């Protein structure tokens, strides 16, 4: 009897130890944060005028200030319920992420965004949004090019504005101050998958932030994840998605969004 009690206690102890070990080994968000080197600050030229540049003739206009016909809610594909006023689109955190009705493979994308002057918080909780260059599922599934207030706001460098989230810090920090319009110009080359789902060629991205090169044909390791290592999941074409981040700081705005589809694999 005494032996059996001892054995039970030993088994329970082993179980507890095992559970504690598993918790200690579980991947954590911090595991994939990179804090150095900090990208140098480069001050861009003056911000675009009140009426920013018109899209080129062959662009598909995704938002021109008038409405959201090109967008749906990511969660249920219902009409996108972000706020459109005075030609500007503003995130509705309650409505969640929105994405394009149409799907794309390779493209050139232009989009302008603005952190509000009354932005609050710090780190990832200060003016967080993002553009998912391919939305491969609900929530934040896909490949995120980070949008954040990175004007005098320290965070992990592979999570600051212009980072390929938790994969590539921007080459430089070209951020403008809150209240000023900023532009991303993106060239996205989609990953290619074989019929059996194996990766044939990885996704690549080039990004200009306020006209300054911040990602130069960067090769992605897979979808961008908050926790864990990036992984590829096969897709052929996907919507472009904008993030309604859950942080409590006042919401960002967007304007002048257009895309030019490109030929490619
Ligand atoms: Mg984000």
mmCIF file of C-alpha atoms and ligand atoms in Angstrom:
data_model
loop_
_atom_site.group_PDB
_atom_site.id
_atom_site.type_symbol
_atom_site.label_atom_id
_atom_site.label_comp_id
_atom_site.label_asym_id
_atom_site.label_seq_id
_atom_site.Cartn_x
_atom_site.Cartn_y
_atom_site.Cartn_z
ATOM 1 C CA UNK A 1 0.000 0.000 0.000
ATOM 2 C CA UNK A 2 2.718 2.397 1.010
ATOM 3 C CA UNK A 3 4.623 1.565 -2.206
ATOM 4 C CA UNK A 4 1.525 2.250 -4.307
ATOM 5 C CA UNK A 5 1.006 5.635 -2.629
ATOM 6 C CA UNK A 6 4.611 6.526 -3.257
ATOM 7 C CA UNK A 7 4.298 5.458 -6.896
ATOM 8 C CA UNK A 8 1.156 7.572 -7.370
ATOM 9 C CA UNK A 9 2.868 10.575 -5.869
ATOM 10 C CA UNK A 10 5.845 10.057 -8.140
ATOM 11 C CA UNK A 11 3.562 9.749 -11.186
ATOM 12 C CA UNK A 12 1.691 12.934 -10.241
ATOM 13 C CA UNK A 13 4.990 14.719 -9.755
ATOM 14 C CA UNK A 14 6.184 13.621 -13.170
ATOM 15 C CA UNK A 15 2.932 14.824 -14.744
ATOM 16 C CA UNK A 16 3.263 18.219 -13.070
ATOM 17 C CA UNK A 17 6.858 18.497 -14.154
ATOM 18 C CA UNK A 18 5.877 17.542 -17.692
ATOM 19 C CA UNK A 19 3.134 20.161 -17.809
ATOM 20 C CA UNK A 20 5.438 22.873 -16.487
ATOM 21 C CA UNK A 21 8.073 21.863 -19.034
ATOM 22 C CA UNK A 22 5.535 22.015 -21.863
ATOM 23 C CA UNK A 23 4.450 25.540 -20.808
ATOM 24 C CA UNK A 24 8.085 26.649 -20.627
ATOM 25 C CA UNK A 25 8.739 25.237 -24.120
ATOM 26 C CA UNK A 26 5.549 26.616 -25.741
ATOM 27 C CA UNK A 27 6.348 29.248 -28.387
ATOM 28 C CA UNK A 28 5.929 32.810 -27.141
ATOM 29 C CA UNK A 29 5.396 36.069 -29.095
ATOM 30 C CA UNK A 30 8.738 37.346 -27.769
ATOM 31 C CA UNK A 31 10.616 34.465 -29.426
ATOM 32 C CA UNK A 32 10.221 36.043 -32.872
ATOM 33 C CA UNK A 33 10.843 39.689 -31.930
ATOM 34 C CA UNK A 34 14.020 41.304 -33.286
ATOM 35 C CA UNK A 35 15.140 44.501 -31.507
ATOM 36 C CA UNK A 36 18.442 45.324 -33.228
ATOM 37 C CA UNK A 37 19.898 46.752 -35.361
ATOM 38 C CA UNK A 38 17.492 49.709 -35.336
ATOM 39 C CA UNK A 39 16.866 50.941 -38.918
ATOM 40 C CA UNK A 40 18.301 54.434 -39.422
ATOM 41 C CA UNK A 41 15.843 57.306 -39.695
ATOM 42 C CA UNK A 42 15.536 58.887 -43.147
ATOM 43 C CA UNK A 43 13.340 61.971 -43.393
ATOM 44 C CA UNK A 44 11.196 61.823 -46.538
ATOM 45 C CA UNK A 45 10.346 64.809 -48.701
ATOM 46 C CA UNK A 46 7.189 66.814 -48.064
ATOM 47 C CA UNK A 47 3.955 64.830 -47.656
ATOM 48 C CA UNK A 48 1.576 64.475 -50.620
ATOM 49 C CA UNK A 49 -0.828 67.351 -51.188
ATOM 50 C CA UNK A 50 -4.400 67.328 -49.944
ATOM 51 C CA UNK A 51 -5.472 65.768 -53.215
ATOM 52 C CA UNK A 52 -2.886 63.080 -53.724
ATOM 53 C CA UNK A 53 -1.757 61.786 -57.114
ATOM 54 C CA UNK A 54 -4.435 60.225 -59.321
ATOM 55 C CA UNK A 55 -4.021 56.526 -60.195
ATOM 56 C CA UNK A 56 -2.545 55.537 -63.588
ATOM 57 C CA UNK A 57 -4.881 54.665 -66.459
ATOM 58 C CA UNK A 58 -4.649 50.888 -66.132
ATOM 59 C CA UNK A 59 -5.099 50.738 -62.348
ATOM 60 C CA UNK A 60 -8.015 49.058 -60.642
ATOM 61 C CA UNK A 61 -9.136 51.660 -58.117
ATOM 62 C CA UNK A 62 -9.835 50.051 -54.745
ATOM 63 C CA UNK A 63 -10.709 53.258 -52.886
ATOM 64 C CA UNK A 64 -11.088 56.723 -54.395
ATOM 65 C CA UNK A 65 -12.847 58.407 -51.496
ATOM 66 C CA UNK A 66 -16.391 57.641 -52.616
ATOM 67 C CA UNK A 67 -17.358 54.245 -51.267
ATOM 68 C CA UNK A 68 -16.410 50.726 -50.322
ATOM 69 C CA UNK A 69 -17.927 48.691 -53.183
ATOM 70 C CA UNK A 70 -14.571 46.968 -53.706
ATOM 71 C CA UNK A 71 -14.372 45.796 -50.057
ATOM 72 C CA UNK A 72 -16.061 43.270 -47.782
ATOM 73 C CA UNK A 73 -15.744 42.255 -44.141
ATOM 74 C CA UNK A 74 -13.185 39.493 -43.756
ATOM 75 C CA UNK A 75 -15.218 37.689 -41.120
ATOM 76 C CA UNK A 76 -18.384 37.059 -43.162
ATOM 77 C CA UNK A 77 -17.931 38.783 -46.560
ATOM 78 C CA UNK A 78 -20.745 41.235 -45.751
ATOM 79 C CA UNK A 79 -20.385 44.837 -47.029
ATOM 80 C CA UNK A 80 -17.362 46.513 -45.457
ATOM 81 C CA UNK A 81 -18.522 48.720 -42.569
ATOM 82 C CA UNK A 82 -15.574 51.065 -42.052
ATOM 83 C CA UNK A 83 -16.292 54.807 -42.063
ATOM 84 C CA UNK A 84 -16.101 56.838 -45.284
ATOM 85 C CA UNK A 85 -16.246 60.612 -44.791
ATOM 86 C CA UNK A 86 -14.710 63.555 -46.634
ATOM 87 C CA UNK A 87 -13.041 61.185 -49.104
ATOM 88 C CA UNK A 88 -11.232 59.321 -46.347
ATOM 89 C CA UNK A 89 -11.629 55.756 -45.091
ATOM 90 C CA UNK A 90 -11.284 55.214 -41.336
ATOM 91 C CA UNK A 91 -10.895 51.896 -39.542
ATOM 92 C CA UNK A 92 -13.853 50.623 -37.516
ATOM 93 C CA UNK A 93 -12.352 48.361 -34.891
ATOM 94 C CA UNK A 94 -15.785 46.891 -34.140
ATOM 95 C CA UNK A 95 -16.276 45.907 -37.791
ATOM 96 C CA UNK A 96 -12.942 44.052 -37.905
ATOM 97 C CA UNK A 97 -10.639 43.476 -40.863
ATOM 98 C CA UNK A 98 -11.822 44.275 -44.381
ATOM 99 C CA UNK A 99 -10.551 42.845 -47.666
ATOM 100 C CA UNK A 100 -10.996 43.302 -51.400
ATOM 101 C CA UNK A 101 -13.856 41.548 -53.151
ATOM 102 C CA UNK A 102 -11.432 40.488 -55.842
ATOM 103 C CA UNK A 103 -8.439 38.225 -55.512
ATOM 104 C CA UNK A 104 -4.987 38.922 -56.886
ATOM 105 C CA UNK A 105 -1.709 37.165 -57.570
ATOM 106 C CA UNK A 106 1.143 39.487 -58.582
ATOM 107 C CA UNK A 107 0.601 43.209 -58.478
ATOM 108 C CA UNK A 108 1.736 46.762 -57.851
ATOM 109 C CA UNK A 109 -0.197 48.419 -55.014
ATOM 110 C CA UNK A 110 -0.418 52.047 -53.928
ATOM 111 C CA UNK A 111 -2.026 53.034 -50.651
ATOM 112 C CA UNK A 112 -1.926 56.064 -48.379
ATOM 113 C CA UNK A 113 -2.446 55.958 -44.629
ATOM 114 C CA UNK A 114 -2.481 58.409 -41.761
ATOM 115 C CA UNK A 115 -2.010 57.982 -38.036
ATOM 116 C CA UNK A 116 -4.342 60.370 -36.185
ATOM 117 C CA UNK A 117 -2.765 63.314 -34.365
ATOM 118 C CA UNK A 118 -4.437 62.197 -31.134
ATOM 119 C CA UNK A 119 -2.786 58.752 -31.296
ATOM 120 C CA UNK A 120 -2.136 57.204 -27.899
ATOM 121 C CA UNK A 121 -0.207 54.265 -26.494
ATOM 122 C CA UNK A 122 3.245 52.930 -27.251
ATOM 123 C CA UNK A 123 4.954 50.094 -29.060
ATOM 124 C CA UNK A 124 2.534 47.849 -30.960
ATOM 125 C CA UNK A 125 -0.420 49.590 -29.267
ATOM 126 C CA UNK A 126 0.196 52.923 -31.038
ATOM 127 C CA UNK A 127 -1.465 53.338 -34.433
ATOM 128 C CA UNK A 128 -1.351 49.673 -35.409
ATOM 129 C CA UNK A 129 -2.934 48.522 -38.656
ATOM 130 C CA UNK A 130 -1.510 46.620 -41.578
ATOM 131 C CA UNK A 131 -1.973 45.639 -45.179
ATOM 132 C CA UNK A 132 -2.076 41.908 -45.808
ATOM 133 C CA UNK A 133 -0.644 41.466 -49.275
ATOM 134 C CA UNK A 134 -2.501 38.184 -49.579
ATOM 135 C CA UNK A 135 -5.312 37.323 -47.171
ATOM 136 C CA UNK A 136 -5.272 33.544 -46.923
ATOM 137 C CA UNK A 137 -7.999 33.163 -44.310
ATOM 138 C CA UNK A 138 -9.966 34.760 -41.492
ATOM 139 C CA UNK A 139 -8.522 37.125 -38.893
ATOM 140 C CA UNK A 140 -4.902 38.034 -39.509
ATOM 141 C CA UNK A 141 -4.094 35.051 -41.746
ATOM 142 C CA UNK A 142 -1.794 35.978 -44.620
ATOM 143 C CA UNK A 143 1.234 38.148 -45.308
ATOM 144 C CA UNK A 144 1.278 41.423 -43.362
ATOM 145 C CA UNK A 145 3.153 44.561 -44.303
ATOM 146 C CA UNK A 146 3.013 46.397 -40.983
ATOM 147 C CA UNK A 147 1.398 49.799 -40.537
ATOM 148 C CA UNK A 148 2.229 51.476 -37.230
ATOM 149 C CA UNK A 149 3.132 54.859 -35.804
ATOM 150 C CA UNK A 150 6.908 54.430 -35.966
ATOM 151 C CA UNK A 151 7.673 58.125 -35.562
ATOM 152 C CA UNK A 152 9.594 58.143 -32.258
ATOM 153 C CA UNK A 153 7.879 54.971 -31.079
ATOM 154 C CA UNK A 154 10.139 52.101 -30.101
ATOM 155 C CA UNK A 155 9.111 48.525 -30.734
ATOM 156 C CA UNK A 156 10.750 45.384 -32.106
ATOM 157 C CA UNK A 157 12.226 46.366 -35.471
ATOM 158 C CA UNK A 158 10.631 43.508 -37.357
ATOM 159 C CA UNK A 159 7.281 44.878 -36.168
ATOM 160 C CA UNK A 160 7.723 48.591 -36.933
ATOM 161 C CA UNK A 161 6.100 50.401 -39.863
ATOM 162 C CA UNK A 162 7.256 48.914 -43.155
ATOM 163 C CA UNK A 163 8.322 45.604 -41.711
ATOM 164 C CA UNK A 164 7.232 42.331 -43.218
ATOM 165 C CA UNK A 165 5.793 41.406 -39.848
ATOM 166 C CA UNK A 166 8.257 39.396 -37.770
ATOM 167 C CA UNK A 167 10.346 38.571 -40.847
ATOM 168 C CA UNK A 168 12.039 41.656 -42.301
ATOM 169 C CA UNK A 169 12.612 45.038 -40.600
ATOM 170 C CA UNK A 170 12.468 47.969 -43.047
ATOM 171 C CA UNK A 171 15.869 49.016 -44.462
ATOM 172 C CA UNK A 172 15.297 52.496 -43.014
ATOM 173 C CA UNK A 173 12.639 54.241 -40.941
ATOM 174 C CA UNK A 174 10.929 56.627 -43.387
ATOM 175 C CA UNK A 175 7.991 57.435 -41.105
ATOM 176 C CA UNK A 176 6.214 60.764 -41.035
ATOM 177 C CA UNK A 177 4.741 62.179 -37.837
ATOM 178 C CA UNK A 178 1.113 61.484 -36.840
ATOM 179 C CA UNK A 179 -1.390 63.609 -38.747
ATOM 180 C CA UNK A 180 0.629 63.490 -41.998
ATOM 181 C CA UNK A 181 -0.299 61.256 -44.914
ATOM 182 C CA UNK A 182 2.136 58.461 -45.733
ATOM 183 C CA UNK A 183 2.349 56.265 -48.822
ATOM 184 C CA UNK A 184 3.252 52.656 -49.473
ATOM 185 C CA UNK A 185 4.110 51.524 -52.983
ATOM 186 C CA UNK A 186 4.394 47.759 -53.079
ATOM 187 C CA UNK A 187 5.431 45.207 -55.690
ATOM 188 C CA UNK A 188 4.182 41.798 -54.629
ATOM 189 C CA UNK A 189 5.257 38.540 -56.232
ATOM 190 C CA UNK A 190 3.051 35.728 -54.977
ATOM 191 C CA UNK A 191 4.518 32.399 -53.886
ATOM 192 C CA UNK A 192 4.157 29.529 -56.352
ATOM 193 C CA UNK A 193 3.058 26.075 -55.252
ATOM 194 C CA UNK A 194 3.224 22.738 -57.050
ATOM 195 C CA UNK A 195 0.069 20.688 -57.553
ATOM 196 C CA UNK A 196 0.873 18.697 -54.418
ATOM 197 C CA UNK A 197 1.141 21.909 -52.369
ATOM 198 C CA UNK A 198 4.941 21.977 -52.176
ATOM 199 C CA UNK A 199 6.523 25.422 -52.392
ATOM 200 C CA UNK A 200 8.080 26.043 -55.838
ATOM 201 C CA UNK A 201 9.123 29.656 -55.307
ATOM 202 C CA UNK A 202 8.676 31.909 -52.263
ATOM 203 C CA UNK A 203 6.807 35.209 -52.058
ATOM 204 C CA UNK A 204 8.892 38.337 -52.682
ATOM 205 C CA UNK A 205 8.169 41.964 -51.924
ATOM 206 C CA UNK A 206 9.591 45.373 -52.725
ATOM 207 C CA UNK A 207 8.231 48.382 -50.822
ATOM 208 C CA UNK A 208 8.705 52.146 -51.015
ATOM 209 C CA UNK A 209 7.592 54.088 -47.931
ATOM 210 C CA UNK A 210 7.057 57.773 -48.673
ATOM 211 C CA UNK A 211 9.094 57.237 -51.840
ATOM 212 C CA UNK A 212 12.029 55.616 -50.012
ATOM 213 C CA UNK A 213 13.037 51.997 -50.572
ATOM 214 C CA UNK A 214 12.431 49.975 -47.387
ATOM 215 C CA UNK A 215 12.074 46.389 -48.688
ATOM 216 C CA UNK A 216 14.233 45.405 -51.647
ATOM 217 C CA UNK A 217 12.974 42.174 -53.205
ATOM 218 C CA UNK A 218 12.712 40.626 -49.738
ATOM 219 C CA UNK A 219 12.088 36.880 -49.745
ATOM 220 C CA UNK A 220 9.387 35.695 -47.370
ATOM 221 C CA UNK A 221 9.667 32.566 -45.241
ATOM 222 C CA UNK A 222 5.911 32.061 -45.212
ATOM 223 C CA UNK A 223 2.840 33.723 -43.775
ATOM 224 C CA UNK A 224 3.488 36.337 -41.085
ATOM 225 C CA UNK A 225 2.652 35.034 -37.627
ATOM 226 C CA UNK A 226 2.362 36.658 -34.196
ATOM 227 C CA UNK A 227 3.565 33.480 -32.528
ATOM 228 C CA UNK A 228 5.783 30.854 -34.077
ATOM 229 C CA UNK A 229 7.835 30.449 -37.226
ATOM 230 C CA UNK A 230 6.397 31.453 -40.620
ATOM 231 C CA UNK A 231 4.822 28.688 -42.684
ATOM 232 C CA UNK A 232 3.566 28.492 -46.249
ATOM 233 C CA UNK A 233 0.045 27.343 -47.025
ATOM 234 C CA UNK A 234 -0.803 26.893 -50.698
ATOM 235 C CA UNK A 235 -3.060 29.448 -52.383
ATOM 236 C CA UNK A 236 -3.470 30.620 -55.954
ATOM 237 C CA UNK A 237 -4.977 34.092 -55.595
ATOM 238 C CA UNK A 238 -6.097 36.056 -52.551
ATOM 239 C CA UNK A 239 -7.734 39.314 -51.494
ATOM 240 C CA UNK A 240 -5.767 42.285 -50.148
ATOM 241 C CA UNK A 241 -6.762 42.895 -46.515
ATOM 242 C CA UNK A 242 -6.610 45.903 -44.169
ATOM 243 C CA UNK A 243 -6.223 45.321 -40.440
ATOM 244 C CA UNK A 244 -8.507 46.581 -37.679
ATOM 245 C CA UNK A 245 -6.033 46.024 -34.856
ATOM 246 C CA UNK A 246 -7.450 45.470 -31.406
ATOM 247 C CA UNK A 247 -5.330 48.029 -29.571
ATOM 248 C CA UNK A 248 -7.234 50.905 -27.875
ATOM 249 C CA UNK A 249 -5.503 53.806 -29.697
ATOM 250 C CA UNK A 250 -7.654 55.966 -32.051
ATOM 251 C CA UNK A 251 -8.146 54.412 -35.515
ATOM 252 C CA UNK A 252 -6.061 55.106 -38.635
ATOM 253 C CA UNK A 253 -7.341 56.410 -41.956
ATOM 254 C CA UNK A 254 -6.662 55.482 -45.584
ATOM 255 C CA UNK A 255 -7.093 57.104 -48.983
ATOM 256 C CA UNK A 256 -6.145 56.641 -52.632
ATOM 257 C CA UNK A 257 -5.776 52.859 -52.874
ATOM 258 C CA UNK A 258 -5.182 51.288 -56.263
ATOM 259 C CA UNK A 259 -3.658 48.161 -57.738
ATOM 260 C CA UNK A 260 -2.136 47.164 -61.102
ATOM 261 C CA UNK A 261 -2.140 43.444 -61.757
ATOM 262 C CA UNK A 262 1.131 42.060 -63.118
ATOM 263 C CA UNK A 263 1.854 39.028 -65.221
ATOM 264 C CA UNK A 264 3.989 36.346 -63.646
ATOM 265 C CA UNK A 265 4.223 32.744 -62.595
HETATM 266 MG MG1 LIG B 1 -0.519 45.345 -37.720
#
